[in-house]
């Protein structure tokens, strides 16, 4: 991966924060998109349909502010993609160098996109679950209409737990759900009900943008990512199943078999 700092700068004041762009002499602004092959960490995986949101532990955040997040690690053990481990330190160094394009002033602190998981460096990947209705792009609207005939229906049909139904209904009055731009090994879109099963622990090719925010009250400079596209290259390995857990789940299923299910797994 080349040194990106000489070719990049931050475009300040965008609708989603300051965004890293390519330097150019024209009036056209081209977003800088970083790409690489990674392994999705099992720890810190919050890319389920609800992003781990809980109204009981929301810290004054609304459901519309939810972001789906996960940690990207270097590929650990894989015959085909293991060689990409050598690219990971270069990606990390480029991200840290790009973050220095926004210098800190005295008394300010930094929250980097580069984090740590299980003693290893990782990249925190994010995707906003909702987009304001009038800002939704035509391409997204077309996809939502294709799948569920109307954007309102697509949002209300989003698979969340019963305790989030009211929050989802409230969000749908002003926002649309923005599905993850993720594709399986066969290049088919992955449905929300299958996010955890097909992504957690998978080896993926990811494209993401680098964004910057500044919180004046905390004097904190925050860098985050915005997922542009993710393609699964290697499905997650199936881990061992606790037989006692299997029996308990089976018993629970038989007890609740007469209840109406809110979560429907749609086959790919």
Coordinates of N, CA and C in Angstrom, one line a residue, residues 39-42 45 47 183-184 190 194-204 231-232 234-237:
X39 N -9.8 -10.0 8.9 CA -10.6 -11.0 9.6 C -11.4 -10.3 10.6
X40 N -12.7 -10.5 10.6 CA -13.6 -9.9 11.6 C -13.5 -10.5 13.0
X41 N -13.2 -9.7 13.9 CA -13.0 -10.2 15.3 C -14.3 -10.7 15.9
X42 N -14.2 -11.8 16.6 CA -15.4 -12.3 17.4 C -15.7 -11.3 18.5
X45 N -18.2 -7.6 18.3 CA -19.0 -7.6 17.1 C -20.4 -7.1 17.4
X47 N -22.6 -6.0 14.8 CA -23.1 -5.8 13.4 C -24.4 -6.6 13.2
X183 N -21.8 -8.6 1.0 CA -22.1 -9.6 0.0 C -21.4 -10.9 0.4
X184 N -22.1 -12.0 0.2 CA -21.5 -13.3 0.6 C -20.5 -13.8 -0.5
X190 N -26.3 -10.0 1.6 CA -26.6 -10.7 2.9 C -27.7 -10.0 3.6
X194 N -29.1 -12.6 8.8 CA -27.9 -13.4 8.7 C -26.6 -12.7 8.9
X195 N -26.6 -11.4 9.4 CA -25.4 -10.7 9.6 C -24.4 -11.4 10.5
X196 N -24.9 -11.8 11.7 CA -24.0 -12.4 12.7 C -23.5 -13.7 12.2
X197 N -24.3 -14.5 11.7 CA -23.9 -15.9 11.3 C -22.9 -15.9 10.1
X198 N -23.0 -15.0 9.2 CA -22.2 -15.0 8.0 C -21.0 -14.0 8.1
X199 N -21.0 -13.1 9.1 CA -19.9 -12.1 9.2 C -19.0 -12.3 10.3
X200 N -19.5 -12.6 11.5 CA -18.6 -12.7 12.7 C -17.6 -13.8 12.5
X201 N -16.3 -13.4 12.5 CA -15.2 -14.4 12.3 C -14.9 -14.6 10.9
X202 N -15.5 -14.0 9.9 CA -15.3 -14.2 8.5 C -14.0 -13.5 8.0
X203 N -13.4 -13.9 6.9 CA -12.4 -13.2 6.2 C -13.0 -12.4 5.1
X204 N -12.8 -11.1 5.1 CA -13.6 -10.2 4.2 C -12.6 -9.2 3.5
X231 N -17.1 -7.7 1.2 CA -17.4 -8.9 0.5 C -16.7 -10.1 1.3
X232 N -17.5 -11.1 1.6 CA -17.0 -12.3 2.3 C -16.1 -13.1 1.4
X234 N -14.0 -15.7 2.9 CA -14.0 -17.0 3.6 C -15.0 -17.0 4.7
X235 N -16.0 -17.9 4.7 CA -17.1 -17.9 5.7 C -16.5 -18.2 7.1
X236 N -17.1 -17.8 8.1 CA -16.6 -18.1 9.5 C -16.6 -19.6 9.7
X237 N -15.5 -20.0 10.5 CA -15.4 -21.4 10.9 C -16.5 -21.7 11.9

